[in-house]
Coordinates of N, CA, C and O in Angstrom, one line a residue:
X1 N 40.0 174.7 163.1 CA 40.0 175.4 161.9 C 39.5 174.5 160.8 O 39.8 173.3 160.8
X2 N 38.8 175.0 159.9 CA 38.2 174.3 158.7 C 39.0 174.6 157.5 O 39.3 175.8 157.2
X3 N 39.4 173.6 156.7 CA 40.1 173.8 155.5 C 39.3 173.3 154.3 O 38.6 172.3 154.4
X4 N 39.4 174.1 153.2 CA 38.8 173.7 152.0 C 39.8 172.9 151.2 O 40.9 173.4 150.9
X5 N 39.4 171.7 150.7 CA 40.4 170.9 150.0 C 39.9 170.8 148.5 O 38.7 170.6 148.3
X6 N 40.9 170.9 147.6 CA 40.7 170.5 146.2 C 41.6 169.3 146.0 O 42.8 169.4 146.2
X7 N 41.0 168.1 145.7 CA 41.8 166.9 145.5 C 41.6 166.5 144.0 O 40.5 166.3 143.5
X8 N 42.7 166.4 143.3 CA 42.7 166.1 141.9 C 43.3 164.7 141.8 O 44.3 164.4 142.4
X9 N 42.8 163.9 140.9 CA 43.3 162.5 140.7 C 43.5 162.3 139.2 O 42.6 162.4 138.4
X10 N 44.8 162.1 138.8 CA 45.0 162.0 137.4 C 44.7 160.6 136.9 O 44.7 160.3 135.7
X11 N 44.6 159.6 137.8 CA 44.3 158.2 137.5 C 45.3 157.6 136.6 O 45.1 156.5 136.0
X12 N 46.4 158.3 136.4 CA 47.5 157.7 135.6 C 47.2 157.5 134.2 O 48.0 156.8 133.5
X13 N 46.2 158.1 133.7 CA 45.8 157.8 132.3 C 46.5 158.8 131.3 O 46.4 160.0 131.5
X14 N 47.2 158.2 130.4 CA 48.0 159.0 129.4 C 47.2 159.9 128.6 O 47.7 161.0 128.2
X15 N 45.9 159.6 128.4 CA 45.1 160.5 127.5 C 44.9 161.8 128.2 O 44.4 162.8 127.5
X16 N 45.1 161.9 129.5 CA 45.0 163.2 130.1 C 46.3 163.9 130.4 O 46.4 164.9 131.1
X17 N 47.4 163.5 129.7 CA 48.7 164.1 129.9 C 48.7 165.6 129.7 O 49.3 166.3 130.5
X18 N 47.9 166.2 128.8 CA 47.9 167.6 128.6 C 47.2 168.4 129.7 O 47.3 169.6 129.8
X19 N 46.5 167.7 130.6 CA 45.8 168.3 131.7 C 46.6 168.3 133.0 O 46.3 169.0 133.9
X20 N 47.7 167.5 133.0 CA 48.5 167.4 134.2 C 49.0 168.7 134.8 O 48.9 168.9 136.0
X21 N 49.5 169.7 134.0 CA 49.9 170.9 134.6 C 48.8 171.6 135.4 O 49.0 172.2 136.5
X22 N 47.5 171.5 135.0 CA 46.4 172.1 135.7 C 46.2 171.3 137.0 O 45.7 171.9 138.0
X23 N 46.5 170.0 137.1 CA 46.4 169.3 138.3 C 47.4 169.8 139.3 O 47.2 169.8 140.5
X24 N 48.6 170.1 138.8 CA 49.7 170.4 139.7 C 49.6 171.9 140.2 O 50.2 172.3 141.2
X25 N 49.0 172.7 139.3 CA 49.0 174.2 139.6 C 48.4 174.4 141.0 O 47.3 174.0 141.3
X26 N 49.1 175.2 141.8 CA 48.7 175.5 143.1 C 48.5 174.4 144.1 O 48.0 174.5 145.2
X27 N 49.0 173.2 143.7 CA 49.0 172.1 144.7 C 49.9 172.4 145.9 O 51.0 172.9 145.7
X28 N 49.5 172.0 147.0 CA 50.4 172.2 148.2 C 50.9 170.9 148.8 O 51.7 170.9 149.7
X29 N 50.5 169.8 148.2 CA 51.0 168.5 148.6 C 50.6 167.5 147.5 O 49.7 167.8 146.7
X30 N 51.3 166.4 147.4 CA 50.9 165.4 146.4 C 51.0 164.0 147.0 O 51.9 163.7 147.9
X31 N 50.0 163.1 146.6 CA 50.0 161.7 147.0 C 50.2 160.9 145.8 O 49.4 161.0 144.8
X32 N 51.3 160.2 145.7 CA 51.6 159.3 144.5 C 51.2 157.9 144.9 O 51.8 157.3 145.9
X33 N 50.3 157.3 144.2 CA 49.7 156.0 144.5 C 50.1 155.0 143.4 O 49.9 155.3 142.3
X34 N 50.6 153.8 143.9 CA 50.9 152.8 142.9 C 50.2 151.5 143.4 O 49.9 151.3 144.5
X35 N 49.9 150.6 142.4 CA 49.2 149.4 142.7 C 50.2 148.3 143.1 O 51.1 147.9 142.3
X36 N 50.2 147.9 144.3 CA 51.2 147.0 144.9 C 51.1 145.6 144.2 O 52.0 144.8 144.4
X37 N 50.1 145.3 143.5 CA 49.9 144.0 142.8 C 50.4 144.1 141.4 O 50.4 143.0 140.7
X38 N 50.8 145.2 140.9 CA 51.3 145.4 139.5 C 52.6 146.2 139.4 O 52.6 147.4 139.6
X39 N 53.7 145.5 139.3 CA 55.0 146.1 139.3 C 55.2 147.3 138.3 O 55.8 148.2 138.6
X40 N 54.6 147.2 137.1 CA 54.8 148.3 136.2 C 54.3 149.7 136.7 O 54.8 150.7 136.4
X41 N 53.3 149.6 137.6 CA 52.8 150.9 138.2 C 53.8 151.5 139.1 O 54.0 152.7 139.2
X42 N 54.6 150.6 139.8 CA 55.7 151.1 140.7 C 56.8 151.7 139.8 O 57.3 152.7 140.2
X43 N 57.1 151.0 138.8 CA 58.2 151.5 137.9 C 57.8 152.8 137.2 O 58.7 153.6 136.9
X44 N 56.6 153.1 137.1 CA 56.2 154.4 136.5 C 56.3 155.6 137.5 O 56.2 156.8 137.1
X45 N 56.5 155.3 138.8 CA 56.6 156.4 139.8 C 57.7 157.4 139.4 O 57.5 158.6 139.6
X46 N 58.8 157.0 138.9 CA 59.9 157.9 138.6 C 59.5 158.9 137.6 O 59.7 160.1 137.7
X47 N 58.8 158.5 136.5 CA 58.3 159.4 135.5 C 57.3 160.4 136.1 O 57.4 161.6 135.8
X48 N 56.4 159.9 136.9 CA 55.4 160.8 137.5 C 56.1 161.8 138.5 O 55.7 163.0 138.5
X49 N 57.0 161.3 139.2 CA 57.7 162.2 140.2 C 58.4 163.3 139.4 O 58.4 164.4 139.8
X50 N 59.1 162.9 138.4 CA 59.9 163.9 137.6 C 58.9 164.9 137.0 O 59.2 166.1 137.0
X51 N 57.8 164.5 136.5 CA 56.8 165.4 136.0 C 56.3 166.4 137.1 O 56.2 167.6 136.9
X52 N 55.9 165.8 138.2 CA 55.5 166.6 139.3 C 56.5 167.7 139.7 O 56.1 168.9 139.8
X53 N 57.7 167.3 139.8 CA 58.8 168.3 140.2 C 59.1 169.3 139.2 O 59.6 170.4 139.5
X54 N 58.7 169.1 137.9 CA 58.8 170.1 136.9 C 57.9 171.2 137.2 O 58.3 172.4 136.9
X55 N 56.7 171.0 137.7 CA 55.8 172.0 137.9 C 55.7 172.4 139.4 O 55.4 173.6 139.7
X56 N 56.0 171.5 140.3 CA 55.9 171.8 141.7 C 57.2 171.3 142.4 O 57.1 170.2 143.0
X57 N 58.3 172.0 142.3 CA 59.6 171.4 142.8 C 59.7 171.2 144.3 O 60.5 170.5 144.8
X58 N 58.9 171.9 145.1 CA 59.1 171.9 146.6 C 58.0 171.3 147.4 O 58.2 171.2 148.6
X59 N 56.8 171.0 146.8 CA 55.7 170.6 147.7 C 56.0 169.2 148.3 O 56.7 168.4 147.7
X60 N 55.4 169.0 149.5 CA 55.6 167.7 150.1 C 54.9 166.6 149.2 O 53.8 166.8 148.6
X61 N 55.5 165.4 149.2 CA 55.0 164.3 148.4 C 55.0 163.1 149.2 O 56.0 162.7 149.8
X62 N 53.9 162.4 149.2 CA 53.7 161.2 150.0 C 53.5 160.0 149.0 O 52.9 160.3 147.9
X63 N 53.9 158.8 149.3 CA 53.7 157.7 148.4 C 52.9 156.6 149.1 O 53.0 156.4 150.3
X64 N 52.0 156.0 148.3 CA 51.1 155.0 148.8 C 51.1 153.7 148.0 O 51.0 153.8 146.8
X65 N 51.4 152.6 148.6 CA 51.3 151.3 148.0 C 49.8 150.8 148.2 O 49.5 150.5 149.4
X66 N 49.0 150.8 147.2 CA 47.6 150.5 147.3 C 47.4 149.0 147.1 O 48.2 148.3 146.6
X67 N 46.2 148.5 147.5 CA 45.8 147.1 147.3 C 46.5 146.1 148.3 O 46.7 145.0 147.9
X68 N 46.8 146.6 149.5 CA 47.4 145.6 150.4 C 46.5 144.6 150.9 O 46.9 143.5 151.4
X69 N 45.2 144.8 150.7 CA 44.2 143.8 151.0 C 44.3 142.5 150.1 O 44.1 141.4 150.5
X70 N 44.8 142.8 148.8 CA 45.0 141.7 147.9 C 46.3 140.9 148.1 O 46.4 139.7 147.8
X71 N 47.3 141.6 148.7 CA 48.5 140.9 149.0 C 49.1 141.5 150.3 O 50.0 142.4 150.2
X72 N 48.7 141.1 151.4 CA 49.2 141.6 152.7 C 50.7 141.5 152.9 O 51.3 142.3 153.6
X73 N 51.4 140.5 152.2 CA 52.8 140.4 152.4 C 53.6 141.6 151.9 O 54.8 141.7 152.2
X74 N 53.0 142.4 151.0 CA 53.7 143.5 150.4 C 54.1 144.5 151.5 O 55.1 145.2 151.4
X75 N 53.4 144.5 152.7 CA 53.8 145.4 153.7 C 55.1 145.1 154.4 O 55.7 145.9 155.1
X76 N 55.6 143.9 154.1 CA 56.9 143.5 154.6 C 58.1 143.9 153.6 O 59.2 143.8 154.0
X77 N 57.7 144.3 152.4 CA 58.7 144.7 151.4 C 59.3 146.1 151.7 O 58.6 146.9 152.3
X78 N 60.4 146.3 151.2 CA 61.1 147.6 151.2 C 61.1 148.2 149.8 O 61.4 147.4 148.8
X79 N 60.6 149.4 149.6 CA 60.6 150.0 148.3 C 61.6 151.1 148.3 O 61.6 152.1 149.0
X80 N 62.6 151.0 147.3 CA 63.7 151.8 147.2 C 63.4 153.3 146.9 O 63.9 154.2 147.4
X81 N 62.5 153.5 145.9 CA 62.2 154.8 145.4 C 61.7 155.8 146.4 O 62.2 156.9 146.5
X82 N 60.7 155.4 147.2 CA 60.2 156.4 148.2 C 61.3 156.7 149.2 O 61.4 157.9 149.6
X83 N 62.2 155.8 149.5 CA 63.3 156.0 150.5 C 64.2 157.0 149.8 O 64.7 158.0 150.4
X84 N 64.6 156.7 148.6 CA 65.6 157.6 147.8 C 65.1 159.0 147.7 O 65.8 160.0 147.8
X85 N 63.8 159.2 147.4 CA 63.2 160.5 147.2 C 62.7 161.1 148.5 O 62.1 162.2 148.5
X86 N 62.9 160.4 149.7 CA 62.5 160.9 151.0 C 61.0 161.2 151.1 O 60.6 162.1 151.6
X87 N 60.2 160.2 150.5 CA 58.8 160.3 150.5 C 58.3 159.3 151.6 O 58.7 158.1 151.5
X88 N 57.5 159.7 152.5 CA 56.9 158.7 153.4 C 56.1 157.7 152.6 O 55.4 158.1 151.7
X89 N 56.2 156.4 153.0 CA 55.4 155.4 152.3 C 54.3 154.9 153.2 O 54.6 154.5 154.4
X90 N 53.1 154.8 152.6 CA 52.0 154.3 153.3 C 51.5 153.0 152.6 O 51.4 153.0 151.4
X91 N 51.2 152.0 153.4 CA 50.6 150.8 152.8 C 49.1 150.9 153.0 O 48.6 151.0 154.2
X92 N 48.3 151.0 151.9 CA 46.9 151.3 152.0 C 46.0 150.3 151.2 O 46.5 149.6 150.4
X93 N 44.8 150.3 151.6 CA 43.8 149.6 150.8 C 42.6 150.5 150.6 O 41.9 150.9 151.5
X94 N 42.4 151.0 149.3 CA 41.2 151.8 149.0 C 40.0 150.9 149.1 O 38.9 151.5 149.4
X95 N 40.1 149.6 148.9 CA 39.0 148.7 149.0 C 38.4 148.6 150.4 O 37.2 148.7 150.6
X96 N 39.3 148.4 151.4 CA 38.8 148.2 152.8 C 39.1 149.4 153.7 O 38.7 149.4 154.9
X97 N 39.8 150.4 153.2 CA 40.0 151.6 153.9 C 41.2 151.6 154.8 O 41.5 152.6 155.5
X98 N 42.0 150.6 154.8 CA 43.2 150.5 155.6 C 44.2 151.7 155.4 O 44.6 151.9 154.2
X99 N 44.5 152.5 156.4 CA 45.4 153.6 156.4 C 45.0 154.7 155.4 O 45.8 155.7 155.3
X100 N 43.9 154.7 154.8 CA 43.5 155.8 153.9 C 43.3 157.1 154.7 O 43.8 158.2 154.3
X101 N 42.6 157.0 155.8 CA 42.4 158.3 156.6 C 43.7 158.8 157.1 O 43.9 160.0 157.0
X102 N 44.6 158.0 157.6 CA 45.9 158.4 158.0 C 46.7 159.1 156.9 O 47.3 160.2 157.1
X103 N 46.7 158.5 155.7 CA 47.4 159.1 154.6 C 46.8 160.5 154.2 O 47.6 161.4 154.1
X104 N 45.5 160.6 154.2 CA 44.9 161.9 153.8 C 45.1 162.9 155.0 O 45.4 164.1 154.7
X105 N 45.0 162.5 156.2 CA 45.3 163.4 157.3 C 46.7 163.9 157.3 O 47.0 165.1 157.5
X106 N 47.7 163.0 157.0 CA 49.1 163.5 156.9 C 49.3 164.4 155.7 O 50.1 165.3 155.7
X107 N 48.7 164.0 154.6 CA 48.8 164.9 153.4 C 48.2 166.3 153.6 O 48.8 167.3 153.3
X108 N 47.1 166.4 154.3 CA 46.5 167.7 154.6 C 47.4 168.4 155.6 O 47.6 169.6 155.4
X109 N 47.9 167.8 156.6 CA 48.8 168.4 157.6 C 50.0 169.0 156.8 O 50.4 170.1 157.0
X110 N 50.6 168.2 155.9 CA 51.8 168.6 155.2 C 51.4 169.8 154.2 O 52.2 170.7 154.1
X111 N 50.3 169.7 153.6 CA 49.8 170.8 152.7 C 49.6 172.1 153.5 O 50.1 173.2 153.0
X112 N 49.0 172.0 154.6 CA 48.8 173.2 155.4 C 50.1 173.8 155.9 O 50.3 175.1 155.7
X113 N 51.0 173.0 156.3 CA 52.3 173.5 156.8 C 53.1 174.1 155.6 O 53.7 175.2 155.7
X114 N 53.0 173.5 154.4 CA 53.7 174.0 153.3 C 53.1 175.3 152.9 O 53.8 176.3 152.6
X115 N 51.8 175.4 152.9 CA 51.2 176.7 152.4 C 51.5 177.8 153.4 O 51.7 178.9 152.9
X116 N 51.6 177.5 154.6 CA 51.9 178.6 155.6 C 53.4 179.0 155.5 O 53.8 180.1 155.8
X117 N 54.3 178.1 155.1 CA 55.7 178.3 155.0 C 56.3 177.8 153.8 O 57.1 176.8 153.8
X118 N 55.9 178.3 152.6 CA 56.4 177.8 151.3 C 57.9 178.0 151.2 O 58.5 178.9 151.7
X119 N 58.5 177.0 150.5 CA 60.0 177.1 150.2 C 60.2 177.4 148.8 O 61.4 177.8 148.4
X120 N 59.3 177.4 147.9 CA 59.4 177.7 146.5 C 59.2 179.2 146.3 O 58.3 179.7 146.8
X121 N 60.0 179.8 145.5 CA 60.0 181.2 145.2 C 58.6 181.6 144.7 O 58.0 182.6 145.1
X122 N 58.1 180.8 143.7 CA 56.8 181.1 143.1 C 55.7 181.1 144.2 O 54.8 182.0 144.2
X123 N 55.7 180.2 145.1 CA 54.7 180.1 146.1 C 54.8 181.3 147.1 O 53.8 181.8 147.6
X124 N 56.0 181.7 147.4 CA 56.2 182.9 148.3 C 55.6 184.1 147.6 O 54.9 184.9 148.3
X125 N 55.8 184.3 146.3 CA 55.3 185.4 145.6 C 53.7 185.4 145.6 O 53.0 186.3 145.9
X126 N 53.2 184.2 145.3 CA 51.7 184.0 145.3 C 51.1 184.3 146.7 O 50.1 184.9 146.8
X127 N 51.8 183.9 147.7 CA 51.3 184.1 149.1 C 51.3 185.6 149.4 O 50.3 186.1 149.9
X128 N 52.3 186.3 148.9 CA 52.3 187.8 149.1 C 51.2 188.4 148.3 O 50.5 189.4 148.8
X129 N 51.0 188.0 147.1 CA 49.9 188.5 146.3 C 48.5 188.3 146.8 O 47.6 189.1 146.8
X130 N 48.3 187.1 147.4 CA 47.0 186.7 148.0 C 46.8 187.6 149.2 O 45.7 188.1 149.4
X131 N 47.8 187.9 150.0 CA 47.7 188.8 151.1 C 47.3 190.2 150.7 O 46.4 190.8 151.3
X132 N 47.9 190.7 149.6 CA 47.5 192.0 149.1 C 46.1 192.0 148.6 O 45.4 193.0 148.8
X133 N 45.7 191.0 147.9 CA 44.4 190.9 147.3 C 43.3 190.8 148.3 O 42.3 191.4 148.1
X134 N 43.5 190.2 149.4 CA 42.5 190.0 150.4 C 42.6 191.1 151.5 O 41.8 191.3 152.3
X135 N 43.7 191.8 151.5 CA 44.0 192.9 152.5 C 44.4 192.3 153.8 O 44.6 193.0 154.8
X136 N 44.7 191.0 153.9 CA 45.2 190.4 155.1 C 46.7 190.7 155.3 O 47.4 190.9 154.3
X137 N 47.1 190.9 156.5 CA 48.5 191.0 156.8 C 49.0 189.7 157.2 O 48.8 189.2 158.3
X138 N 49.6 189.0 156.2 CA 50.0 187.6 156.5 C 51.4 187.4 157.0 O 51.8 186.4 157.4
X139 N 52.2 188.5 156.9 CA 53.6 188.3 157.2 C 54.0 189.3 158.3 O 53.6 190.4 158.4
X140 N 55.0 188.8 159.2 CA 55.6 189.8 160.1 C 56.9 190.2 159.4 O 57.2 189.9 158.3
X141 N 57.7 191.0 160.1 CA 58.9 191.5 159.6 C 59.9 190.4 159.2 O 60.8 190.7 158.4
X142 N 59.8 189.2 159.7 CA 60.7 188.1 159.4 C 60.1 187.3 158.3 O 60.7 186.3 157.9
X143 N 59.0 187.6 157.7 CA 58.4 186.9 156.6 C 57.6 185.7 157.1 O 57.1 184.9 156.3
X144 N 57.3 185.6 158.4 CA 56.4 184.5 158.9 C 55.0 184.7 158.6 O 54.5 185.9 158.8
X145 N 54.3 183.7 158.2 CA 52.9 183.8 157.8 C 52.0 183.6 159.1 O 52.3 182.8 159.9
X146 N 50.9 184.4 159.2 CA 50.0 184.3 160.2 C 48.7 183.5 159.8 O 48.5 183.4 158.6
X147 N 47.9 183.1 160.7 CA 46.7 182.3 160.3 C 45.6 183.1 159.6 O 44.7 182.5 159.1
X148 N 45.8 184.4 159.4 CA 44.8 185.1 158.7 C 44.9 184.9 157.2 O 44.0 185.4 156.5
X149 N 45.9 184.1 156.7 CA 46.0 183.8 155.3 C 44.8 182.9 154.9 O 44.2 182.3 155.8
X150 N 44.7 182.7 153.7 CA 43.6 181.8 153.1 C 43.8 180.4 153.7 O 44.9 179.9 153.9
X151 N 42.7 179.8 154.0 CA 42.7 178.4 154.6 C 42.3 177.4 153.6 O 41.7 176.4 153.9
X152 N 42.7 177.6 152.4 CA 42.4 176.6 151.3 C 43.7 176.0 150.9 O 44.7 176.6 150.7
X153 N 43.7 174.6 150.8 CA 44.9 173.9 150.3 C 44.4 173.0 149.2 O 43.3 172.6 149.1
X154 N 45.4 172.7 148.3 CA 45.1 171.7 147.2 C 46.1 170.6 147.3 O 47.2 170.7 147.6
X155 N 45.6 169.4 147.0 CA 46.4 168.2 147.1 C 46.2 167.5 145.7 O 45.1 167.3 145.2
X156 N 47.3 167.2 145.1 CA 47.3 166.5 143.8 C 47.6 165.0 144.1 O 48.5 164.7 144.8
X157 N 46.7 164.2 143.6 CA 46.9 162.7 143.8 C 47.2 162.1 142.4 O 46.5 162.3 141.5
X158 N 48.3 161.4 142.3 CA 48.7 160.8 141.1 C 48.6 159.3 141.3 O 49.2 158.7 142.1
X159 N 47.6 158.7 140.6 CA 47.4 157.2 140.7 C 48.2 156.7 139.4 O 47.8 157.0 138.3
X160 N 49.2 155.9 139.7 CA 50.1 155.5 138.6 C 49.5 154.3 137.9 O 48.9 153.3 138.5
X161 N 49.5 154.3 136.6 CA 49.0 153.3 135.7 C 50.0 152.9 134.7 O 50.9 153.7 134.3
X162 N 50.0 151.6 134.3 CA 50.9 151.2 133.2 C 50.1 151.0 131.9 O 50.7 150.5 131.0
X163 N 48.9 151.4 131.8 CA 48.0 151.3 130.6 C 47.9 149.9 130.1 O 47.7 149.7 129.0
X164 N 47.9 148.9 131.0 CA 47.6 147.5 130.6 C 46.3 147.1 131.3 O 46.0 147.6 132.4
X165 N 45.7 146.1 130.7 CA 44.5 145.6 131.3 C 44.9 144.6 132.4 O 45.9 144.0 132.3
X166 N 44.0 144.4 133.5 CA 44.3 143.5 134.5 C 44.1 142.0 134.0 O 43.4 141.7 133.2

């Protein structure tokens, strides 16, 4: 099966704050990325997570510690916030590609599963409206979705920034 992906990256820039709701709209999964070499970006995760949940309370959220190529010992660290929020944590390097494909494969898998079986009321309503709009019969009598539903998913990526220069 082929899926169409829309991937949005907020880049953690405060000047785009008023655009954030549009990034989250219709997202089926989220990847929250922080810079493992800059502690303030990790500390900003709580604020970003709270904002995400304001707009998308139920979507799957994955967390990535980026730049492990710059400091490989970070992979031995334990990060409390992803554990507390039950987010899987990935140690990645956008520079050399370490674990990036795995992260996106898992995000896509989670997004597809969520879209087929949403837990948020708004998403359930939208799913039914999409089925009516396309004429597809997406649900059985138990409310289970069939593969004839739309095969498009959206992933919101939040790259956390602390607005300081390196």
